[in-house]
Coordinates of C-alpha atoms in Angstrom, one line a residue:
Chain A
M3 CA 9.6 60.8 -3.5
T4 CA 11.4 59.4 -6.5
F5 CA 11.1 55.7 -7.5
F6 CA 14.6 55.1 -6.2
E7 CA 13.7 56.5 -2.9
Q8 CA 10.4 54.5 -2.7
F9 CA 12.1 51.3 -3.8
P10 CA 13.9 50.3 -0.5
I11 CA 10.8 51.3 1.6
V12 CA 8.5 49.2 -0.6
I13 CA 10.9 46.2 -0.6
Q14 CA 11.1 46.3 3.2
A15 CA 7.3 46.3 3.5
L16 CA 6.9 43.5 0.9
N17 CA 9.6 41.4 2.7
E18 CA 7.6 41.7 5.9
G19 CA 4.4 40.7 4.1
F20 CA 6.1 37.8 2.4
L21 CA 7.4 36.5 5.7
Q22 CA 3.8 36.3 6.8
T23 CA 2.9 34.5 3.6
L24 CA 5.7 32.0 4.1
K25 CA 4.7 31.5 7.7
L26 CA 1.1 30.7 6.7
F27 CA 2.4 28.5 3.9
A28 CA 4.7 26.5 6.2
V29 CA 2.2 26.2 9.1
T30 CA -0.5 25.0 6.6
L31 CA 1.8 22.3 5.2
I32 CA 2.9 21.1 8.5
G33 CA -0.7 20.8 9.7
A34 CA -2.4 19.6 6.5
L35 CA 0.0 16.9 5.4
P36 CA -0.5 14.6 8.4
L37 CA -4.2 15.7 9.0
G38 CA -4.9 14.9 5.4
L39 CA -3.6 11.4 5.9
L40 CA -5.8 11.0 8.9
I41 CA -8.8 12.2 7.0
S42 CA -8.1 9.9 4.1
L43 CA -7.9 6.9 6.4
C44 CA -11.2 7.9 7.9
S45 CA -12.7 8.3 4.4
I46 CA -11.8 4.7 3.6
S47 CA -12.6 3.3 7.0
S48 CA -14.7 0.1 7.0
F49 CA -16.8 1.7 9.8
K50 CA -19.5 3.2 7.6
P51 CA -20.8 6.1 9.8
L52 CA -17.2 7.4 10.1
R53 CA -16.7 7.1 6.3
W54 CA -19.9 8.9 5.5
L55 CA -19.3 11.6 8.0
T56 CA -15.8 12.2 6.7
R57 CA -16.9 12.3 3.1
T58 CA -19.7 14.8 4.0
V59 CA -17.1 17.0 5.7
I60 CA -14.8 16.8 2.6
W61 CA -17.7 17.7 0.4
M62 CA -18.6 20.7 2.5
V63 CA -15.0 22.0 2.6
R64 CA -14.3 21.4 -1.0
G65 CA -17.7 22.7 -2.0
T66 CA -17.4 26.2 -0.5
P67 CA -14.9 28.9 -1.2
L68 CA -11.9 29.0 1.0
M69 CA -12.4 32.8 1.2
L70 CA -15.8 32.2 2.8
Q71 CA -14.3 29.6 5.2
L72 CA -11.8 32.1 6.3
M73 CA -14.5 34.6 7.1
V74 CA -16.7 32.1 8.9
I75 CA -13.8 30.8 11.0
Y76 CA -12.6 34.3 11.9
F77 CA -15.9 36.0 12.5
F78 CA -18.2 33.3 13.6
P79 CA -16.9 32.8 17.2
G80 CA -17.0 36.6 17.9
L81 CA -20.0 37.8 16.0
I82 CA -22.4 34.8 16.4
L83 CA -21.3 33.1 19.6
N84 CA -20.1 36.3 21.3
N85 CA -16.9 34.5 22.1
P86 CA -14.1 36.0 20.1
I87 CA -11.5 33.2 20.5
W88 CA -9.2 34.9 17.9
G89 CA -7.6 38.1 19.1
S90 CA -8.3 41.1 16.9
D91 CA -4.6 41.6 16.3
E92 CA -2.3 40.1 13.7
T93 CA -1.6 37.0 15.7
G94 CA -5.3 36.3 16.0
R95 CA -5.8 36.7 12.3
F96 CA -2.8 34.5 11.6
W97 CA -4.1 31.6 13.7
A98 CA -7.6 31.9 12.3
S99 CA -6.2 31.8 8.8
A100 CA -4.0 28.9 9.7
V101 CA -6.9 26.9 11.0
A102 CA -8.9 27.6 7.8
F103 CA -6.1 26.8 5.5
I104 CA -5.0 23.6 7.3
F105 CA -8.5 22.2 7.3
N106 CA -9.2 23.2 3.7
Y107 CA -5.9 21.8 2.4
A108 CA -6.1 18.7 4.5
C109 CA -9.4 17.8 2.8
Y110 CA -7.9 18.3 -0.7
F111 CA -4.8 16.3 0.4
S112 CA -6.9 13.5 1.8
E113 CA -8.5 12.9 -1.6
I114 CA -5.1 12.7 -3.2
Y115 CA -3.9 10.4 -0.5
R116 CA -7.0 8.2 -0.9
G117 CA -6.3 7.9 -4.7
G118 CA -2.7 7.0 -3.8
I119 CA -3.6 4.4 -1.3
E120 CA -6.3 2.9 -3.5
G121 CA -3.8 2.9 -6.4
V122 CA -1.4 0.5 -4.6
P123 CA -2.2 -2.9 -6.0
R124 CA -4.3 -5.2 -3.7
G125 CA -1.6 -7.8 -4.1
Q126 CA 0.8 -5.7 -2.0
Q127 CA -1.4 -5.9 1.0
E128 CA -2.1 -9.6 0.5
A129 CA 1.6 -10.3 0.2
G130 CA 2.1 -8.6 3.6
E131 CA -0.8 -10.5 5.1
V132 CA 0.4 -13.9 4.1
L133 CA 3.8 -13.0 5.6
G134 CA 2.1 -12.4 8.9
M135 CA 2.4 -8.6 9.0
T136 CA -0.1 -6.6 11.0
R137 CA -2.4 -4.0 9.4
S138 CA -0.3 -1.1 10.6
Q139 CA 3.0 -2.8 9.5
I140 CA 1.5 -3.3 6.1
F141 CA 0.5 0.3 6.0
F142 CA 3.8 1.8 7.2
K143 CA 6.3 -0.7 5.7
V144 CA 4.6 -1.6 2.4
T145 CA 1.8 0.8 1.3
L146 CA 3.0 4.2 2.6
L147 CA 6.1 4.7 0.5
Q148 CA 4.4 3.5 -2.7
M149 CA 1.5 5.8 -1.9
I150 CA 3.9 8.7 -1.4
K151 CA 5.5 8.0 -4.7
R152 CA 2.2 8.1 -6.4
V153 CA 1.0 11.3 -4.8
V154 CA 4.1 13.5 -5.3
P155 CA 3.0 14.8 -8.7
P156 CA -0.6 15.8 -7.7
M157 CA 0.6 17.0 -4.3
S158 CA 3.2 19.3 -6.0
N159 CA 0.3 20.9 -7.9
E160 CA -1.6 21.6 -4.7
I161 CA 1.5 22.8 -2.9
I162 CA 2.2 25.3 -5.6
T163 CA -1.4 26.4 -5.5
L164 CA -1.2 26.9 -1.8
V165 CA 1.7 29.4 -2.2
K166 CA -0.7 31.7 -4.1
D167 CA -3.9 30.8 -2.1
T168 CA -2.3 32.3 1.0
S169 CA -3.2 35.7 -0.5
L170 CA -6.9 34.9 0.2
A171 CA -6.2 35.6 3.9
R172 CA -6.1 39.2 3.0
I173 CA -9.9 39.0 3.3
I174 CA -9.6 39.0 7.0
S175 CA -6.8 41.6 6.8
L176 CA -3.9 39.2 7.4
Q177 CA -0.8 41.3 6.6
E178 CA 0.6 39.0 4.0
I179 CA 2.4 40.2 0.8
I180 CA -0.7 41.2 -1.3
W181 CA -1.9 43.2 1.7
A182 CA 1.5 44.8 1.9
G183 CA 1.7 45.6 -1.8
S184 CA -1.8 47.1 -2.0
S185 CA -1.2 49.3 1.0
F186 CA 0.8 51.7 -1.1
M187 CA -2.3 52.5 -3.2
K188 CA -4.1 54.1 -0.2
G189 CA -1.0 55.2 1.5
S190 CA 1.7 53.7 3.7
Y191 CA 5.1 54.9 4.8
G192 CA 4.4 58.2 3.1
I193 CA 3.9 56.6 -0.3
S194 CA 0.4 56.7 -1.8
G195 CA -1.3 56.2 -5.2
Q196 CA 1.3 53.6 -6.2
I197 CA 0.2 50.3 -7.8
W198 CA 3.6 49.0 -8.9
P199 CA 4.3 47.5 -5.4
L200 CA 1.2 45.3 -5.8
F201 CA 2.3 44.2 -9.3
F202 CA 5.9 43.7 -7.9
T203 CA 4.6 41.0 -5.5
G204 CA 4.3 38.7 -8.4
L205 CA 8.0 38.3 -8.6
Y206 CA 8.1 37.0 -5.0
Y207 CA 5.5 34.4 -5.8
L208 CA 7.4 33.4 -9.0
A209 CA 10.7 33.1 -7.3
F210 CA 9.3 31.0 -4.4
S211 CA 7.2 28.7 -6.6
G212 CA 10.2 28.2 -8.8
L213 CA 12.3 27.1 -5.8
L214 CA 9.5 24.8 -4.7
T215 CA 9.2 23.2 -8.1
L216 CA 12.9 22.4 -8.0
L217 CA 12.6 20.9 -4.6
L218 CA 9.5 18.8 -5.5
N219 CA 11.2 17.6 -8.7
R220 CA 14.1 16.4 -6.5
I221 CA 11.8 14.5 -4.3
E222 CA 10.2 12.9 -7.3
K223 CA 13.6 11.9 -8.7
K224 CA 14.6 10.5 -5.3
L225 CA 11.7 8.2 -5.4
S226 CA 12.3 7.1 -9.0
Y227 CA 14.5 4.2 -7.9
F228 CA 11.5 1.9 -7.8
H229 CA 8.4 1.4 -9.9
A230 CA 5.1 1.4 -8.1
Chain B
M10 CA -4.8 -38.3 10.9
S11 CA -3.0 -36.6 8.0
F12 CA -0.7 -33.6 8.3
L13 CA -3.3 -31.4 6.6
E14 CA -7.0 -32.1 6.8
V15 CA -9.3 -29.9 4.8
C16 CA -13.0 -30.8 5.6
D17 CA -16.1 -29.7 3.8
I18 CA -14.9 -26.2 2.7
E19 CA -17.6 -24.1 1.1
K20 CA -17.3 -20.6 -0.2
H21 CA -19.8 -18.2 -1.8
F22 CA -19.2 -14.9 -3.5
G23 CA -22.6 -13.3 -3.2
A24 CA -25.0 -15.7 -4.7
T25 CA -22.4 -17.7 -6.6
Q26 CA -21.0 -20.7 -4.9
V27 CA -17.4 -21.1 -5.9
L28 CA -16.4 -24.0 -3.6
K29 CA -18.6 -26.9 -2.7
N30 CA -17.8 -29.7 -0.3
I31 CA -14.0 -29.5 -0.7
S32 CA -12.3 -32.2 1.4
F33 CA -8.9 -33.6 1.0
S34 CA -5.8 -34.5 3.1
L35 CA -2.1 -34.2 2.6
E36 CA 0.8 -35.9 4.2
Q37 CA 3.9 -34.1 5.4
G38 CA 6.6 -33.9 2.8
S39 CA 4.3 -34.6 -0.1
A40 CA 3.3 -32.4 -3.0
L41 CA -0.3 -31.8 -4.1
A42 CA -1.0 -30.4 -7.6
I43 CA -4.4 -28.7 -8.2
I44 CA -5.4 -28.5 -11.8
G45 CA -8.6 -27.4 -13.5
S46 CA -9.8 -24.8 -15.9
S47 CA -10.0 -21.1 -15.1
G48 CA -12.9 -20.3 -12.8
S49 CA -13.0 -23.8 -11.3
G50 CA -12.2 -22.5 -7.8
K51 CA -8.5 -23.6 -7.6
T52 CA -7.2 -20.2 -6.6
T53 CA -10.0 -19.5 -4.2
L54 CA -9.2 -22.8 -2.5
L55 CA -5.6 -21.7 -2.1
R56 CA -6.7 -18.3 -0.8
C57 CA -8.9 -20.0 1.8
L58 CA -5.9 -22.0 3.0
N59 CA -3.9 -18.8 3.3
F60 CA -6.8 -16.9 5.1
L61 CA -7.1 -14.4 2.3
E62 CA -10.7 -15.6 1.9
T63 CA -12.8 -16.8 4.8
P64 CA -14.7 -20.0 4.0
D65 CA -18.4 -20.0 4.8
Q66 CA -18.2 -23.5 6.0
G67 CA -15.7 -26.2 6.8
R68 CA -12.6 -26.8 8.9
I69 CA -8.9 -26.7 8.3
I70 CA -6.7 -28.8 10.6
L71 CA -3.0 -28.8 10.5
N72 CA -1.0 -31.3 12.5
G73 CA -3.9 -31.8 14.8
E74 CA -4.5 -28.1 15.4
V75 CA -7.7 -26.6 14.3
L76 CA -6.6 -23.6 12.2
F77 CA -10.1 -22.8 11.0
D78 CA -13.6 -23.8 11.9
A79 CA -16.4 -21.9 10.4
A80 CA -18.7 -23.0 13.3
D81 CA -16.3 -21.5 15.9
P82 CA -16.3 -17.7 15.8
A83 CA -13.2 -17.5 18.1
V84 CA -10.9 -18.7 15.3
R85 CA -12.0 -15.9 13.0
K86 CA -10.4 -13.2 15.2
K87 CA -7.9 -11.1 13.3
K88 CA -5.1 -11.7 15.8
E89 CA -5.5 -15.4 15.8
I90 CA -5.6 -15.6 12.1
R91 CA -2.3 -13.6 11.7
K92 CA -0.4 -16.2 13.7
K93 CA -2.2 -19.1 12.0
R94 CA -1.5 -18.0 8.5
L95 CA 2.2 -18.3 9.2
H96 CA 1.8 -22.1 8.8
F97 CA 1.2 -21.4 5.2
G98 CA 3.3 -19.6 2.7
L99 CA 2.0 -18.3 -0.6
V100 CA 3.7 -17.6 -3.9
F101 CA 1.5 -15.4 -6.1
Q102 CA 1.0 -15.6 -9.8
S103 CA 2.0 -11.9 -10.1
F104 CA 4.9 -12.2 -7.6
N105 CA 3.7 -9.1 -5.6
L106 CA 7.2 -8.3 -4.5
F107 CA 7.6 -5.0 -2.6
P108 CA 9.0 -2.7 -5.2
Q109 CA 10.7 -0.3 -2.8
Y110 CA 12.9 -2.9 -1.3
T111 CA 15.9 -4.9 -2.6
A112 CA 15.6 -8.6 -3.2
L113 CA 17.3 -9.2 0.1
K114 CA 15.1 -6.8 2.0
N115 CA 12.0 -8.4 0.5
V116 CA 13.1 -11.7 2.0
T117 CA 14.1 -10.3 5.4
L118 CA 11.3 -7.8 6.1
A119 CA 8.5 -10.0 7.4
K120 CA 10.9 -12.0 9.6
E121 CA 12.4 -8.8 11.0
L122 CA 8.9 -7.5 11.9
L123 CA 8.0 -10.8 13.5
A124 CA 11.2 -10.8 15.5
R125 CA 10.1 -7.6 17.2
E126 CA 7.6 -9.7 19.1
R127 CA 10.3 -11.9 20.6
P128 CA 10.9 -11.2 24.3
D129 CA 14.6 -11.1 23.8
Y130 CA 14.4 -8.8 20.8
K131 CA 15.7 -5.7 22.6
A132 CA 18.7 -7.4 24.2
N133 CA 19.8 -9.4 21.1
R134 CA 18.7 -7.1 18.3
K135 CA 21.9 -7.1 16.4
E136 CA 22.4 -10.8 16.5
I137 CA 18.8 -11.4 15.5
H138 CA 19.0 -9.2 12.5
K139 CA 22.3 -10.7 11.5
E140 CA 20.8 -14.2 11.7
I141 CA 17.8 -13.2 9.7
E142 CA 20.0 -11.7 7.0
E143 CA 22.2 -14.7 6.8
Q144 CA 19.2 -17.0 6.5
A145 CA 17.8 -14.7 3.7
R146 CA 21.2 -14.8 1.9
A147 CA 21.3 -18.5 2.1
L148 CA 17.7 -18.7 0.7
L149 CA 18.5 -16.4 -2.2
C150 CA 21.6 -18.4 -3.0
R151 CA 19.5 -21.6 -3.1
M152 CA 17.4 -19.8 -5.6
G153 CA 20.5 -19.0 -7.7
L154 CA 20.3 -15.3 -7.0
E155 CA 23.5 -14.7 -5.1
D156 CA 24.5 -11.8 -7.4
R157 CA 21.0 -10.3 -7.4
M158 CA 20.5 -9.6 -3.7
M159 CA 20.9 -5.9 -3.9
N160 CA 18.7 -5.4 -7.0
Y161 CA 15.2 -3.9 -6.9
P162 CA 12.4 -6.0 -8.3
Q163 CA 12.1 -3.8 -11.4
Q164 CA 15.7 -4.7 -12.2
L165 CA 15.0 -8.4 -12.3
S166 CA 13.5 -10.6 -14.9
G167 CA 10.1 -12.2 -14.2
G168 CA 11.7 -15.5 -13.4
Q169 CA 14.1 -13.9 -11.0
Q170 CA 11.3 -12.0 -9.3
Q171 CA 9.4 -15.2 -8.9
R172 CA 12.4 -16.9 -7.3
V173 CA 12.8 -13.9 -4.9
S174 CA 9.2 -14.3 -4.0
I175 CA 9.7 -18.0 -3.3
A176 CA 12.6 -17.1 -1.0
R177 CA 10.4 -14.6 0.7
A178 CA 7.7 -17.1 1.3
L179 CA 10.3 -19.7 2.6
A180 CA 11.8 -17.1 5.0
I181 CA 8.9 -17.4 7.5
E182 CA 9.4 -21.2 7.4
P183 CA 5.9 -22.2 6.6
D184 CA 4.7 -25.8 7.2
I185 CA 3.1 -25.8 3.8
L186 CA 4.2 -23.7 0.8
C187 CA 1.4 -22.9 -1.7
F188 CA 2.0 -21.7 -5.3
D189 CA -0.8 -20.0 -7.2
E190 CA 0.0 -20.6 -10.9
P191 CA 3.6 -19.5 -10.3
T192 CA 4.6 -19.5 -13.9
S193 CA 1.4 -18.1 -15.6
A194 CA 2.8 -14.6 -15.7
L195 CA 6.1 -15.6 -17.1
D196 CA 7.5 -15.7 -20.6
P197 CA 7.7 -19.4 -21.7
E198 CA 11.5 -19.3 -21.7
L199 CA 11.5 -18.2 -18.0
T200 CA 9.1 -20.9 -16.6
G201 CA 11.8 -23.5 -16.6
E202 CA 14.0 -21.8 -13.9
V203 CA 11.0 -21.4 -11.6
L204 CA 9.8 -25.0 -12.1
K205 CA 13.3 -26.2 -11.4
V206 CA 13.4 -24.4 -8.1
I207 CA 10.0 -25.9 -7.1
R208 CA 11.3 -29.4 -8.1
E209 CA 14.3 -28.9 -5.8
L210 CA 12.0 -27.9 -2.9
K211 CA 10.1 -31.1 -3.5
N212 CA 13.4 -33.0 -3.0
T213 CA 14.0 -31.3 0.4
D214 CA 10.8 -32.7 1.9
S215 CA 8.9 -29.5 1.9
T216 CA 5.1 -29.9 1.8
L217 CA 3.8 -28.2 -1.3
I218 CA 0.5 -27.3 -2.8
V219 CA 0.8 -26.1 -6.4
V220 CA -2.1 -24.7 -8.5
T221 CA -0.8 -25.0 -12.0
H222 CA -1.5 -25.1 -15.7
E223 CA 1.7 -27.0 -16.4
M224 CA 0.4 -30.5 -16.8
Q225 CA 3.7 -32.1 -17.4
F226 CA 5.1 -30.4 -14.3
A227 CA 2.1 -31.4 -12.2
R228 CA 2.6 -35.0 -13.4
D229 CA 6.3 -35.1 -12.6
V230 CA 6.4 -33.3 -9.3
S231 CA 3.3 -34.2 -7.4
D232 CA 2.4 -37.2 -5.2
Q233 CA -1.3 -36.4 -5.5
V234 CA -3.4 -34.6 -8.1
L235 CA -6.6 -32.8 -7.5
F236 CA -8.8 -31.9 -10.5
M237 CA -11.3 -29.2 -9.9
A238 CA -14.3 -28.3 -12.0
D239 CA -17.1 -25.9 -11.1
G240 CA -16.1 -25.6 -7.5
V241 CA -16.0 -29.2 -6.7
I242 CA -13.2 -31.8 -6.6
E243 CA -14.1 -33.8 -9.7
E244 CA -11.3 -36.3 -9.3
M245 CA -8.4 -36.9 -7.0
G246 CA -5.6 -39.5 -7.0
T247 CA -2.0 -40.2 -7.8
P248 CA -0.6 -38.6 -11.0
E249 CA -0.8 -42.1 -12.7
Q250 CA -4.5 -42.4 -11.8
V251 CA -5.5 -38.9 -12.8
F252 CA -3.4 -38.4 -15.9
G253 CA -3.1 -42.0 -16.9
H254 CA -6.6 -43.3 -16.3
P255 CA -9.0 -40.4 -15.6
K256 CA -12.4 -41.7 -14.6
S257 CA -14.5 -38.6 -14.8
P258 CA -15.6 -37.4 -18.3
K259 CA -14.8 -33.8 -17.2
T260 CA -11.2 -34.8 -16.3
Q261 CA -10.9 -36.6 -19.6
A262 CA -12.1 -33.7 -21.6
F263 CA -9.9 -31.2 -19.7
L264 CA -6.7 -33.3 -20.2
Q265 CA -7.6 -33.9 -23.8
K266 CA -7.9 -30.2 -24.3
S267 CA -4.7 -29.3 -22.5
T268 CA -2.7 -31.9 -24.6
E269 CA -4.2 -30.5 -27.8
D270 CA -3.2 -27.0 -26.7
L271 CA 0.3 -28.2 -26.0
H272 CA 0.7 -29.8 -29.4
G273 CA -1.1 -26.9 -31.1

């Protein structure tokens, strides 16, 4: 097969893989953004046992490789507990990956949120208090937007990292784009011994992270109407 | 019984006692100036009145209602405190305006949130919001900010920001408005506009407590002066008494020093 015959076949396969990458990326964000906020609130809770438990969990999640977490979450129920909750098909692998990614990223996000919350001057909360606002009103009406403004730059970093980290799911054979690209080395769709499809996946990542950068910059700009 | 009765307030931060035996009273419509050097406990006292600090001992009685009693755990409940602190307004040294809201929204926000607790809120939502906004506009006009309502805090000068924060404190219609060194964070040329506003409030029969370093202002505006040193009330009296004929050596030394600073 000539290169020009291979090309459309490869692109088709990479597109399919990239769709899976995007799905994992989106599901992780949707899950980890709110979960991270919840974890960060637990990690600054005035109830000490909850605070220490949360900080221990954050330490464990941030202190071990995401690749290992993927394998533990995927294999542990089936191999150790004899209760394979994840199906052995692509759907099962996807949800196992999603759980691992959501939890891992929520822990990283929570630390960024915590920094953002703690960075809002104490006087803001006190101003709300003397005006008779409740704790939740102060959080949602006063602190939250200032916190969001503070966390957008560090979050952008994490989100861009997430785009590329999704490739770790290949370790449990999730058929994302790196998996799709490397399949042409062993042989797939009648093409074998080809490494260029793997290298070619880089362009997908570049294009997508470029798009995200533009979007995140826009959010940053939108929030620049006030100083916090 | 006076409008405000503060009885035997004590406050510790760890092992340090910052307020000892603080007792004073204040009549409705009068102004109290609290003076004293940094670290004398003035600000802590003001924060105790606004429930930002909880006194270890003592009672605060407003208009016959016990707002705080250290001996009675029931009054320490969060929910209770939230309602009670509405009797007091506080203007901060560093303004603490909400940066994400316009001047107008800074003034209306708390009132709008409080209005949600009204039983007729759902039925009259529109009217209530309109009323709150009109009241806020009137307050900002009183502060001379009619053309600044839609500006964000960062777009305002320090003096303007402080006047917005005075309007914000007035919006919840407190019985007593407290000022914590309202001009200390301002450039000298901007203090005048803020002091002028406070003087005008004094003329409208508001009850005021002002912690200040502006001795001349304290002398002009107050009916009662309270000099604090090392966490106790060292001297208390009319401005003529405290500024004209200070009895305590500490007061004399403090006033001497502040006049020297003034004349450089």
